CSV table of C-alpha atoms and ligand atoms in Angstrom, one decimal:
chain,number,residue,atom,x,y,z
A,1,MET,CA,-79.2,-32.8,-37.4
A,2,ASP,CA,-82.0,-32.6,-40.0
A,3,ARG,CA,-81.4,-33.6,-43.6
A,4,ILE,CA,-83.5,-33.0,-46.7
A,5,ARG,CA,-84.0,-35.8,-49.2
A,6,ILE,CA,-85.0,-35.0,-52.8
A,7,ARG,CA,-85.9,-37.3,-55.6
A,8,GLY,CA,-85.4,-35.1,-58.7
A,9,GLY,CA,-87.1,-34.9,-62.0
A,10,GLN,CA,-90.6,-33.5,-61.2
A,11,PRO,CA,-91.5,-30.2,-63.0
A,12,LEU,CA,-92.8,-27.8,-60.4
A,13,THR,CA,-96.2,-26.3,-61.0
A,14,GLY,CA,-98.5,-24.1,-58.8
A,15,LYS,CA,-98.2,-21.2,-56.5
A,16,ILE,CA,-95.6,-20.3,-53.9
A,17,ARG,CA,-96.1,-17.4,-51.5
A,18,ILE,CA,-93.0,-15.2,-51.1
A,19,GLY,CA,-92.4,-14.1,-47.5
A,20,GLY,CA,-91.0,-11.0,-46.0
A,21,ALA,CA,-87.3,-10.3,-46.8
A,22,LYS,CA,-84.8,-11.6,-44.2
A,23,ASN,CA,-82.2,-9.0,-45.2
A,24,ALA,CA,-84.8,-6.2,-44.8
A,25,ALA,CA,-86.3,-7.6,-41.6
A,26,LEU,CA,-83.0,-7.8,-39.7
A,27,PRO,CA,-82.0,-4.1,-40.0
A,28,LEU,CA,-85.7,-3.1,-39.5
A,29,MET,CA,-85.7,-4.9,-36.2
A,30,VAL,CA,-82.5,-3.2,-35.2
A,31,ALA,CA,-84.1,0.2,-36.0
A,32,SER,CA,-86.3,-0.3,-33.0
A,33,LEU,CA,-83.2,0.7,-30.9
A,34,LEU,CA,-83.5,4.2,-32.1
A,35,THR,CA,-86.7,5.1,-30.2
A,36,ASP,CA,-88.3,4.4,-26.8
A,37,GLU,CA,-91.7,4.0,-28.6
A,38,THR,CA,-93.0,0.8,-30.2
A,39,LEU,CA,-91.9,-0.3,-33.7
A,40,THR,CA,-94.3,-2.8,-35.2
A,41,LEU,CA,-93.2,-4.8,-38.2
A,42,SER,CA,-95.6,-6.9,-40.3
A,43,ASN,CA,-94.9,-9.6,-43.0
A,44,LEU,CA,-92.2,-11.0,-40.7
A,45,PRO,CA,-90.6,-14.2,-42.0
A,46,HIS,CA,-90.3,-17.1,-39.7
A,47,LEU,CA,-86.5,-17.8,-39.8
A,48,ALA,CA,-83.7,-18.8,-37.5
A,49,ASP,CA,-81.9,-15.5,-38.1
A,50,ILE,CA,-84.9,-13.5,-37.0
A,51,GLN,CA,-85.0,-15.5,-33.7
A,52,THR,CA,-81.3,-15.0,-33.2
A,53,LEU,CA,-81.6,-11.2,-33.6
A,54,ALA,CA,-84.7,-11.0,-31.5
A,55,HIS,CA,-82.7,-12.8,-28.8
A,56,LEU,CA,-79.9,-10.2,-29.1
A,57,LEU,CA,-82.3,-7.3,-28.9
A,58,GLN,CA,-84.0,-8.8,-25.9
A,59,GLN,CA,-80.7,-9.1,-24.0
A,60,HIS,CA,-80.1,-5.3,-24.7
A,61,GLY,CA,-83.5,-4.8,-23.0
A,62,VAL,CA,-85.9,-4.6,-25.9
A,63,ALA,CA,-89.4,-5.9,-25.3
A,64,VAL,CA,-90.2,-8.2,-28.2
A,65,GLU,CA,-93.7,-9.5,-28.9
A,66,LEU,CA,-95.1,-11.6,-31.7
A,67,SER,CA,-98.7,-11.5,-32.8
A,68,ALA,CA,-100.9,-12.3,-35.8
A,69,ASP,CA,-100.9,-9.9,-38.9
A,70,GLY,CA,-103.4,-7.1,-38.4
A,71,ASP,CA,-103.1,-5.4,-41.8
A,72,GLY,CA,-105.8,-7.5,-43.4
A,73,ARG,CA,-103.6,-9.3,-45.9
A,74,GLU,CA,-103.1,-12.4,-43.9
A,75,VAL,CA,-103.8,-13.7,-40.5
A,76,ALA,CA,-100.9,-15.8,-39.4
A,77,GLU,CA,-99.6,-16.2,-35.9
A,78,GLY,CA,-96.2,-14.6,-35.4
A,79,ARG,CA,-96.2,-12.5,-38.6
A,80,VAL,CA,-96.1,-9.2,-36.7
A,81,MET,CA,-93.3,-8.3,-34.3
A,82,SER,CA,-93.6,-5.4,-31.9
A,83,LEU,CA,-90.3,-4.1,-30.5
A,84,ARG,CA,-90.1,-1.5,-27.7
A,85,ALA,CA,-86.7,-0.3,-26.7
A,86,ALA,CA,-87.9,1.8,-23.7
A,87,HIS,CA,-85.6,0.3,-21.1
A,88,ILE,CA,-82.2,-0.5,-22.6
A,89,ASP,CA,-80.1,-1.7,-19.7
A,90,ASN,CA,-77.2,-3.5,-21.6
A,91,LEU,CA,-75.1,-1.9,-24.3
A,92,VAL,CA,-73.0,-5.0,-25.0
A,93,ALA,CA,-73.6,-7.3,-27.9
A,94,PRO,CA,-71.7,-10.5,-26.9
A,95,TYR,CA,-69.5,-12.7,-29.0
A,96,GLU,CA,-71.7,-15.8,-28.6
A,97,LEU,CA,-74.5,-14.0,-30.5
A,98,VAL,CA,-72.6,-11.8,-32.9
A,99,ARG,CA,-70.5,-14.7,-34.3
A,100,ARG,CA,-73.7,-16.7,-35.0
A,101,MET,CA,-75.1,-13.9,-37.1
A,102,ARG,CA,-73.0,-11.0,-38.6
A,103,ALA,CA,-76.0,-8.7,-39.0
A,104,SER,CA,-75.9,-8.3,-35.2
A,105,VAL,CA,-73.1,-5.7,-35.8
A,106,LEU,CA,-75.8,-3.4,-37.0
A,107,VAL,CA,-76.7,-2.6,-33.4
A,108,LEU,CA,-73.5,-0.6,-33.1
A,109,GLY,CA,-74.6,2.6,-34.9
A,110,PRO,CA,-78.0,2.9,-33.2
A,111,LEU,CA,-76.7,2.1,-29.7
A,112,VAL,CA,-73.9,4.8,-29.9
A,113,ALA,CA,-76.3,7.3,-31.5
A,114,ARG,CA,-79.0,7.0,-28.9
A,115,PHE,CA,-77.0,6.1,-25.7
A,116,GLY,CA,-73.5,7.5,-26.4
A,117,GLU,CA,-71.8,4.1,-26.0
A,118,ALA,CA,-71.8,0.5,-27.1
A,119,ARG,CA,-69.6,-2.5,-26.9
A,120,VAL,CA,-70.1,-4.9,-29.8
A,121,SER,CA,-68.1,-8.1,-30.5
A,122,LEU,CA,-66.2,-8.3,-33.8
A,123,PRO,CA,-68.0,-11.0,-35.7
A,124,GLY,CA,-64.9,-13.0,-36.8
A,125,GLY,CA,-64.5,-15.1,-39.9
A,126,CYS,CA,-67.3,-16.3,-42.3
A,127,ALA,CA,-67.7,-19.1,-44.8
A,128,ILE,CA,-68.0,-16.8,-47.8
A,129,GLY,CA,-65.2,-14.3,-47.2
A,130,THR,CA,-63.3,-12.3,-44.5
A,131,ARG,CA,-66.1,-9.8,-44.3
A,132,PRO,CA,-64.4,-7.0,-42.2
A,133,VAL,CA,-66.5,-4.3,-40.5
A,134,ASN,CA,-64.0,-1.5,-41.0
A,135,LEU,CA,-66.5,0.6,-43.0
A,136,HIS,CA,-68.9,0.6,-40.1
A,137,ILE,CA,-66.1,1.7,-37.7
A,138,ASP,CA,-64.6,4.3,-39.9
A,139,GLY,CA,-68.1,5.8,-40.7
A,140,LEU,CA,-69.0,6.0,-37.1
A,141,LYS,CA,-65.6,7.7,-36.3
A,142,ALA,CA,-66.4,10.2,-39.0
A,143,LEU,CA,-69.6,10.9,-37.2
A,144,GLY,CA,-67.6,11.7,-34.1
A,145,ALA,CA,-67.5,8.4,-32.2
A,146,GLU,CA,-64.3,7.4,-30.4
A,147,ILE,CA,-63.6,3.7,-31.2
A,148,GLU,CA,-61.1,1.2,-29.9
A,149,ILE,CA,-60.8,-2.5,-30.4
A,150,VAL,CA,-60.4,-4.2,-27.0
A,151,GLY,CA,-60.4,-7.9,-26.4
A,152,GLY,CA,-62.2,-8.7,-29.7
A,153,TYR,CA,-64.8,-6.0,-29.0
A,154,ILE,CA,-65.6,-2.7,-30.8
A,155,GLU,CA,-65.8,-0.2,-27.9
A,156,ALA,CA,-67.5,3.0,-29.2
A,157,ARG,CA,-68.2,6.2,-27.3
A,158,ALA,CA,-69.8,9.5,-28.2
A,159,LYS,CA,-70.7,11.1,-24.9
A,160,ASN,CA,-72.0,14.3,-26.6
A,161,GLY,CA,-73.8,12.5,-29.4
A,162,LEU,CA,-72.9,12.0,-33.0
A,163,LYS,CA,-72.4,15.0,-35.4
A,164,GLY,CA,-73.6,15.0,-39.0
A,165,THR,CA,-70.8,15.1,-41.7
A,166,ILE,CA,-70.1,14.4,-45.3
A,167,LEU,CA,-69.0,10.8,-45.6
A,168,ARG,CA,-68.0,8.8,-48.7
A,169,LEU,CA,-67.9,5.0,-48.4
A,170,PRO,CA,-64.8,3.8,-50.1
A,171,GLN,CA,-66.6,0.6,-51.2
A,172,VAL,CA,-70.3,-0.1,-51.5
A,173,SER,CA,-71.5,-2.0,-48.4
A,174,VAL,CA,-75.1,-2.8,-47.5
A,175,GLY,CA,-74.5,-3.3,-43.8
A,176,ALA,CA,-72.3,-0.2,-43.4
A,177,THR,CA,-74.9,2.0,-45.3
A,178,GLU,CA,-77.7,0.6,-43.0
A,179,ASP,CA,-75.6,1.1,-39.8
A,180,LEU,CA,-74.6,4.7,-40.7
A,181,LEU,CA,-78.1,5.6,-41.9
A,182,MET,CA,-79.5,4.6,-38.5
A,183,ALA,CA,-76.8,6.4,-36.6
A,184,ALA,CA,-77.1,9.6,-38.8
A,185,ALA,CA,-80.9,9.6,-38.1
A,186,LEU,CA,-80.1,10.6,-34.5
A,187,ALA,CA,-77.0,12.7,-35.2
A,188,ASP,CA,-76.8,16.4,-34.7
A,189,GLY,CA,-77.0,18.1,-38.1
A,190,VAL,CA,-76.9,16.9,-41.7
A,191,THR,CA,-75.1,13.7,-42.8
A,192,VAL,CA,-74.4,13.2,-46.5
A,193,LEU,CA,-73.7,9.5,-47.2
A,194,GLU,CA,-72.1,9.1,-50.6
A,195,ASN,CA,-71.5,5.8,-52.5
A,196,ALA,CA,-74.3,4.4,-50.4
A,197,ALA,CA,-75.6,0.9,-51.2
A,198,ARG,CA,-78.8,1.0,-53.3
A,199,GLU,CA,-80.1,-2.4,-52.4
A,200,PRO,CA,-84.0,-2.4,-52.0
A,201,GLU,CA,-83.5,-3.6,-48.4
A,202,VAL,CA,-81.6,-0.3,-47.7
A,203,SER,CA,-84.5,1.6,-49.1
A,204,ASP,CA,-86.9,-0.4,-47.0
A,205,LEU,CA,-85.0,0.6,-43.9
A,206,ALA,CA,-84.9,4.2,-45.0
A,207,ARG,CA,-88.6,4.3,-45.6
A,208,CYS,CA,-89.2,2.8,-42.2
A,209,LEU,CA,-86.9,5.4,-40.6
A,210,VAL,CA,-88.9,8.1,-42.3
A,211,ALA,CA,-92.1,6.6,-40.9
A,212,MET,CA,-90.4,6.9,-37.5
A,213,GLY,CA,-89.8,10.6,-38.0
A,214,ALA,CA,-86.4,10.7,-39.7
A,215,GLU,CA,-85.7,13.1,-42.6
A,216,ILE,CA,-83.9,11.3,-45.5
A,217,GLU,CA,-83.5,12.4,-49.1
A,218,GLY,CA,-82.2,10.4,-52.0
A,219,ILE,CA,-83.8,7.1,-51.0
A,220,GLY,CA,-82.8,4.5,-53.6
A,221,SER,CA,-79.9,6.6,-54.8
A,222,GLU,CA,-76.2,6.4,-54.0
A,223,ARG,CA,-76.4,9.8,-52.2
A,224,LEU,CA,-78.4,9.8,-49.0
A,225,VAL,CA,-78.9,13.1,-47.2
A,226,ILE,CA,-80.0,12.6,-43.6
A,227,THR,CA,-81.1,15.5,-41.4
A,228,GLY,CA,-80.6,14.2,-37.8
A,229,LYS,CA,-83.4,14.5,-35.3
A,230,PRO,CA,-83.1,14.6,-31.5
A,231,ARG,CA,-85.6,11.7,-31.2
A,232,LEU,CA,-87.6,9.3,-33.4
A,233,HIS,CA,-91.0,7.9,-32.6
A,234,GLY,CA,-92.7,4.5,-33.0
A,235,ALA,CA,-94.3,3.3,-36.3
A,236,ARG,CA,-96.0,0.4,-38.1
A,237,TYR,CA,-94.1,-0.9,-41.1
A,238,ARG,CA,-94.7,-3.8,-43.6
A,239,ILE,CA,-91.4,-5.6,-44.5
A,240,MET,CA,-90.8,-5.9,-48.3
A,241,GLY,CA,-91.0,-9.3,-50.0
A,242,ASP,CA,-87.9,-11.3,-50.2
A,243,ARG,CA,-86.3,-10.8,-53.7
A,244,ILE,CA,-83.7,-13.6,-53.1
A,245,GLU,CA,-86.4,-16.1,-52.1
A,246,THR,CA,-88.3,-15.0,-55.3
A,247,GLY,CA,-85.2,-15.5,-57.5
A,248,THR,CA,-84.5,-18.9,-55.9
A,249,TYR,CA,-88.0,-20.2,-56.6
A,250,ALA,CA,-87.9,-18.7,-60.1
A,251,ILE,CA,-84.9,-20.8,-60.7
A,252,ALA,CA,-86.7,-23.8,-59.2
A,253,ALA,CA,-89.4,-23.3,-61.9
A,254,VAL,CA,-86.9,-23.0,-64.7
A,255,ILE,CA,-84.5,-25.8,-63.7
A,256,SER,CA,-87.4,-28.2,-63.2
A,257,GLY,CA,-89.0,-27.3,-66.5
A,258,GLY,CA,-92.1,-26.1,-64.6
A,259,ASP,CA,-94.5,-23.2,-64.2
A,260,LEU,CA,-94.7,-21.3,-60.9
A,261,GLU,CA,-96.6,-18.2,-59.8
A,262,LEU,CA,-94.7,-16.5,-57.0
A,263,VAL,CA,-97.4,-14.8,-55.1
A,264,ASP,CA,-96.5,-11.4,-53.5
A,265,ALA,CA,-93.2,-11.3,-55.5
A,266,ASP,CA,-92.2,-8.0,-57.1
A,267,LEU,CA,-90.8,-8.2,-60.7
A,268,GLU,CA,-89.2,-4.8,-60.4
A,269,VAL,CA,-86.8,-5.7,-57.6
A,270,ILE,CA,-85.6,-8.9,-59.3
A,271,GLY,CA,-85.0,-7.0,-62.6
A,272,VAL,CA,-81.5,-8.2,-63.5
A,273,VAL,CA,-82.2,-11.8,-62.4
A,274,ALA,CA,-85.4,-11.9,-64.5
A,275,GLU,CA,-83.4,-10.6,-67.5
A,276,ALA,CA,-80.8,-13.4,-67.0
A,277,LEU,CA,-83.5,-16.0,-66.7
A,278,ARG,CA,-85.2,-14.7,-69.9
A,279,ALA,CA,-81.8,-14.9,-71.7
A,280,ALA,CA,-81.6,-18.5,-70.4
A,281,GLY,CA,-84.9,-19.3,-72.1
A,282,ALA,CA,-87.5,-18.7,-69.3
A,283,GLU,CA,-90.7,-16.7,-69.5
A,284,VAL,CA,-90.9,-14.3,-66.6
A,285,ASP,CA,-93.9,-12.0,-66.3
A,286,ALA,CA,-95.7,-9.9,-63.8
A,287,THR,CA,-99.1,-11.1,-62.8
A,288,LYS,CA,-101.8,-9.5,-60.6
A,289,ALA,CA,-100.7,-11.6,-57.6
A,290,GLY,CA,-96.9,-11.5,-58.2
A,291,VAL,CA,-94.6,-13.0,-60.8
A,292,ARG,CA,-95.0,-16.0,-63.1
A,293,VAL,CA,-92.0,-18.0,-64.2
A,294,GLN,CA,-92.1,-20.9,-66.7
A,295,ARG,CA,-90.1,-22.9,-69.1
A,296,ASN,CA,-92.3,-24.9,-71.4
A,297,GLY,CA,-90.1,-27.5,-72.9
A,298,GLY,CA,-87.5,-25.2,-74.2
A,299,VAL,CA,-83.8,-25.7,-73.6
A,300,ILE,CA,-81.8,-23.7,-71.0
A,301,ARG,CA,-79.2,-21.6,-72.6
A,302,GLY,CA,-75.8,-20.6,-71.2
A,303,VAL,CA,-75.7,-17.0,-69.9
A,304,ASP,CA,-72.8,-15.1,-68.4
A,305,VAL,CA,-73.4,-13.2,-65.2
A,306,MET,CA,-71.2,-11.1,-62.9
A,307,THR,CA,-72.2,-10.2,-59.3
A,308,GLN,CA,-72.4,-6.5,-58.5
A,309,PRO,CA,-74.0,-4.2,-56.0
A,310,PHE,CA,-77.7,-3.4,-56.7
A,311,PRO,CA,-78.9,-2.9,-59.4
A,312,GLY,CA,-76.4,-5.5,-60.7
A,313,PHE,CA,-76.7,-9.2,-60.4
A,314,PRO,CA,-77.0,-10.1,-56.6
A,315,THR,CA,-74.3,-12.2,-55.0
A,316,ASP,CA,-77.0,-13.9,-53.0
A,317,MET,CA,-78.3,-15.4,-56.3
A,318,GLN,CA,-74.9,-16.5,-57.7
A,319,ALA,CA,-74.9,-20.1,-56.4
A,320,GLN,CA,-78.5,-20.7,-57.6
A,321,PHE,CA,-77.9,-19.3,-61.0
A,322,MET,CA,-74.7,-21.3,-61.4
A,323,THR,CA,-76.7,-24.4,-60.6
A,324,LEU,CA,-79.1,-23.6,-63.4
A,325,MET,CA,-76.1,-23.1,-65.8
A,326,THR,CA,-74.8,-26.6,-65.0
A,327,VAL,CA,-77.6,-28.1,-67.1
A,328,ALA,CA,-77.6,-25.4,-69.8
A,329,GLU,CA,-76.8,-26.0,-73.4
A,330,GLY,CA,-73.3,-24.6,-74.0
A,331,ALA,CA,-71.1,-22.7,-71.5
A,332,ALA,CA,-71.6,-19.9,-69.1
A,333,MET,CA,-69.2,-17.7,-67.1
A,334,VAL,CA,-70.2,-16.7,-63.5
A,335,THR,CA,-68.0,-14.1,-61.9
A,336,GLU,CA,-68.2,-13.2,-58.2
A,337,THR,CA,-67.0,-9.7,-57.3
A,338,ILE,CA,-68.5,-9.2,-53.9
A,339,PHE,CA,-67.1,-12.0,-51.7
A,340,GLU,CA,-63.8,-13.7,-52.2
A,341,ASN,CA,-64.8,-17.2,-51.2
A,342,ARG,CA,-68.3,-17.7,-52.5
A,343,PHE,CA,-67.8,-20.8,-54.7
A,344,MET,CA,-68.0,-23.4,-51.9
A,345,HIS,CA,-71.0,-25.0,-53.8
A,346,VAL,CA,-68.7,-25.8,-56.8
A,347,PRO,CA,-67.2,-29.0,-55.5
A,348,GLU,CA,-70.6,-30.2,-54.2
A,349,LEU,CA,-72.2,-29.6,-57.6
A,350,ALA,CA,-69.2,-31.4,-59.2
A,351,ARG,CA,-70.2,-34.4,-57.0
A,352,MET,CA,-73.5,-34.3,-58.8
A,353,GLY,CA,-71.9,-34.4,-62.2
A,354,ALA,CA,-71.5,-30.7,-63.0
A,355,ASN,CA,-68.6,-29.6,-65.1
A,356,ILE,CA,-67.2,-26.4,-63.5
A,357,THR,CA,-63.7,-24.9,-63.7
A,358,VAL,CA,-62.9,-22.1,-61.3
A,359,HIS,CA,-60.3,-19.5,-62.3
A,360,GLY,CA,-59.9,-16.9,-59.5
A,361,ALA,CA,-63.2,-15.0,-59.2
A,362,SER,CA,-64.7,-16.7,-62.3
A,363,ALA,CA,-66.3,-20.1,-62.8
A,364,MET,CA,-66.6,-21.6,-66.3
A,365,ILE,CA,-69.6,-23.9,-66.4
A,366,ARG,CA,-70.0,-26.3,-69.3
A,367,GLY,CA,-73.5,-27.6,-69.3
A,368,VAL,CA,-74.2,-31.3,-69.0
A,369,PRO,CA,-77.3,-33.1,-70.1
A,370,SER,CA,-78.3,-34.0,-66.5
A,371,LEU,CA,-77.1,-34.0,-62.9
A,372,ASN,CA,-77.1,-37.1,-60.7
A,373,GLY,CA,-78.3,-37.2,-57.2
A,374,ALA,CA,-75.7,-37.5,-54.4
A,375,PRO,CA,-75.2,-36.8,-50.7
A,376,VAL,CA,-74.1,-33.2,-50.4
A,377,MET,CA,-73.6,-30.4,-47.9
A,378,ALA,CA,-72.9,-26.7,-47.9
A,379,THR,CA,-71.3,-24.1,-45.7
A,380,ASP,CA,-73.7,-21.2,-46.2
A,381,LEU,CA,-77.4,-20.4,-46.9
A,382,ARG,CA,-77.3,-19.7,-50.6
A,383,ALA,CA,-74.9,-22.5,-51.4
A,384,SER,CA,-77.2,-24.9,-49.5
A,385,VAL,CA,-80.3,-23.8,-51.5
A,386,SER,CA,-78.3,-24.2,-54.7
A,387,LEU,CA,-77.9,-27.8,-53.9
A,388,VAL,CA,-81.7,-28.2,-53.3
A,389,LEU,CA,-82.2,-26.7,-56.8
A,390,ALA,CA,-79.6,-29.2,-58.2
A,391,GLY,CA,-81.4,-32.0,-56.4
A,392,LEU,CA,-84.8,-31.0,-58.1
A,393,ALA,CA,-83.2,-31.3,-61.5
A,394,ALA,CA,-81.0,-34.4,-60.8
A,395,SER,CA,-81.9,-38.0,-61.6
A,396,GLY,CA,-82.1,-40.1,-58.5
A,397,GLU,CA,-81.8,-39.2,-54.8
A,398,THR,CA,-80.0,-36.1,-53.4
A,399,MET,CA,-79.5,-35.9,-49.6
A,400,ILE,CA,-78.7,-32.4,-48.3
A,401,ASN,CA,-76.9,-32.3,-45.0
A,402,ARG,CA,-76.5,-29.2,-42.7
A,403,VAL,CA,-80.1,-28.1,-43.3
A,404,TYR,CA,-79.7,-25.5,-40.5
A,405,HIS,CA,-78.2,-23.2,-43.1
A,406,LEU,CA,-81.4,-23.3,-45.1
A,407,ASP,CA,-83.5,-22.6,-42.0
A,408,ARG,CA,-81.6,-19.3,-41.6
A,409,GLY,CA,-83.1,-17.9,-44.7
A,410,TYR,CA,-85.9,-20.1,-46.3
A,411,GLU,CA,-89.1,-20.6,-44.5
A,412,ARG,CA,-90.7,-24.0,-44.9
A,413,LEU,CA,-88.7,-24.6,-48.0
A,414,GLU,CA,-89.5,-28.3,-48.3
A,415,GLU,CA,-93.3,-27.7,-47.8
A,416,LYS,CA,-93.4,-25.0,-50.4
A,417,LEU,CA,-91.7,-27.1,-53.0
A,418,ALA,CA,-93.6,-30.3,-52.1
A,419,ALA,CA,-96.9,-28.4,-52.6
A,420,CYS,CA,-95.8,-27.7,-56.2
A,421,GLY,CA,-95.0,-31.4,-57.0
A,422,ALA,CA,-91.4,-31.8,-55.8
A,423,ASP,CA,-90.6,-35.1,-54.2
A,424,ILE,CA,-88.8,-33.6,-51.2
A,425,GLU,CA,-88.9,-34.4,-47.5
A,426,ARG,CA,-87.1,-33.4,-44.3
A,427,LEU,CA,-85.7,-36.2,-42.3
A,428,LYS,CA,-85.5,-35.3,-38.6
A,429,GLY,CA,-82.5,-36.4,-36.7
B,501,EPZ,C1,-75.5,-8.1,-46.9
B,501,EPZ,O1,-74.3,-8.4,-46.1
B,501,EPZ,C2,-76.4,-9.3,-46.8
B,501,EPZ,N1,-76.7,-9.6,-45.5
B,501,EPZ,C3,-75.7,-10.4,-47.5
B,501,EPZ,O2,-76.6,-11.5,-47.6
B,501,EPZ,C4,-75.4,-10.0,-48.9
B,501,EPZ,O3,-74.6,-11.1,-49.6
B,501,EPZ,C5,-74.5,-8.8,-48.9
B,501,EPZ,O4,-75.2,-7.7,-48.2
B,501,EPZ,C6,-74.2,-8.2,-50.3
B,501,EPZ,O5,-75.4,-8.0,-51.0
B,501,EPZ,C7,-77.7,-8.9,-44.8
B,501,EPZ,O6,-78.3,-8.0,-45.4
B,501,EPZ,C8,-78.1,-9.3,-43.5
B,501,EPZ,P1,-71.7,-5.8,-47.5
B,501,EPZ,P2,-73.3,-7.3,-45.7
B,501,EPZ,O7,-71.3,-5.0,-46.3
B,501,EPZ,O8,-74.0,-6.1,-45.3
B,501,EPZ,C9,-66.9,-5.8,-47.8
B,501,EPZ,C10,-77.3,-13.8,-47.4
B,501,EPZ,O9,-77.0,-14.9,-48.0
B,501,EPZ,N2,-67.0,-5.0,-46.6
B,501,EPZ,O10,-72.5,-5.2,-48.6
B,501,EPZ,O11,-72.4,-7.9,-44.6
B,501,EPZ,C11,-67.4,-7.2,-47.6
B,501,EPZ,O12,-66.4,-8.0,-47.1
B,501,EPZ,C12,-76.3,-12.8,-46.9
B,501,EPZ,O13,-78.5,-13.5,-47.1
B,501,EPZ,C13,-65.8,-4.5,-46.1
B,501,EPZ,O14,-64.7,-4.7,-46.7
B,501,EPZ,O15,-72.5,-7.1,-47.0
B,501,EPZ,C14,-67.9,-7.6,-48.9
B,501,EPZ,O16,-66.8,-8.0,-49.7
B,501,EPZ,C15,-74.9,-13.3,-47.1
B,501,EPZ,N3,-65.8,-3.7,-44.9
B,501,EPZ,C16,-68.5,-6.3,-49.5
B,501,EPZ,O17,-67.9,-5.2,-48.7
B,501,EPZ,C17,-67.0,-3.5,-44.3
B,501,EPZ,O18,-66.9,-2.8,-43.2
B,501,EPZ,C18,-70.0,-6.2,-49.4
B,501,EPZ,O19,-70.4,-6.5,-48.1
B,501,EPZ,C19,-68.2,-4.0,-44.8
B,501,EPZ,C20,-68.1,-4.7,-45.9
């Protein structure tokens, strides 16, 4: 298994290009199931999760092709994915694939909406929380699907198609909003989806569906009104930039005392993270090419944050921000409200000398003058990258194990950081 070795203490300077958003790309790929015409997605990130989902879609019968970007912004092999779901011959999403990546559950709504049935494995447990899929199931039932759980699988049927309805999500869920949005796009009549997630990735999906012929009002708001269409058509769509990758490298700049320009980043979608970084002592500004983040010698100040659905502080930035707080002057309180078990990075950070006390959903971080390198490992993507950030700031050597978590969501992480002066390398094995 690969490992990453970091020798900390170098301020990072230079430019890092931000890729397409993993959490936008995954539902956008699934949207290809809604039409028999070709959906072409550009700005595709090269990540393990993208390959896993492509594999799942292929086993349903989707023809998947990769090519170079043709929209003039870049020419890089494999940045464009064309998906054509003209011959779907398998409506089963098997356990082996769904358990590897929970976003696979998103095929449920589109398959039932277009083909009147689907059999999708329940994903099972997850390192960051129980993560049930009841909101997907209840929402599809409200749209008229009959659903049973048999042998660990969700068996859904809607022989006469789905019917539009008024549906209020009891809790904000990104995945359930995306699943139901796709299902409603092919339902008969109007669906009103209240308390919908407002994450930019949801809006990216909605805009792509509109490009495919869907009628959706209220994009970006908590009330989506979807007028179902009998069929959607193909489209070309550019995937939005990754706001979590942006926020992560922004913290790399701040924690290392450096100055990075994040090319193709969008300051607007990292609003609350940028505010927290400014409060901590960083300068964060929009540039022509993206976003510049710097900390020129100033101290890092303690800042309290609480994770919330968008536009609140993202749970996917919690571990990285906590890492920054470990070397702040003073104390900070980080509260996690989205997932019940997303502090798995705390004991690893403690091994590097961080002073963190967890009380339920809150962690009190008392800043220390510096972290010390250590061998560490993590159980999920964002926790893993938080250890990379800690390693960049620490004195001595940090060895990150279980690098496969990083490969799920950060493309060429060690190359991007090394190009800006980090002493970081991947050890194969
Ligand atoms: C998406 O997961 C992201 N994944 C996650 O990113 C992200 O952390 C999360 O949204 C929150 O922003 C993708 O987009 C592929 P939710 P999702 O449904 O859709 C509960 C990363 O690191 N819930 O918004 O699965 C759930 O347990 C990943 O890139 C139910 O109770 O998240 C959680 O507590 C990790 N029942 C809360 O809602 C349901 O049916 C929010 O989950 C669905 C969710």
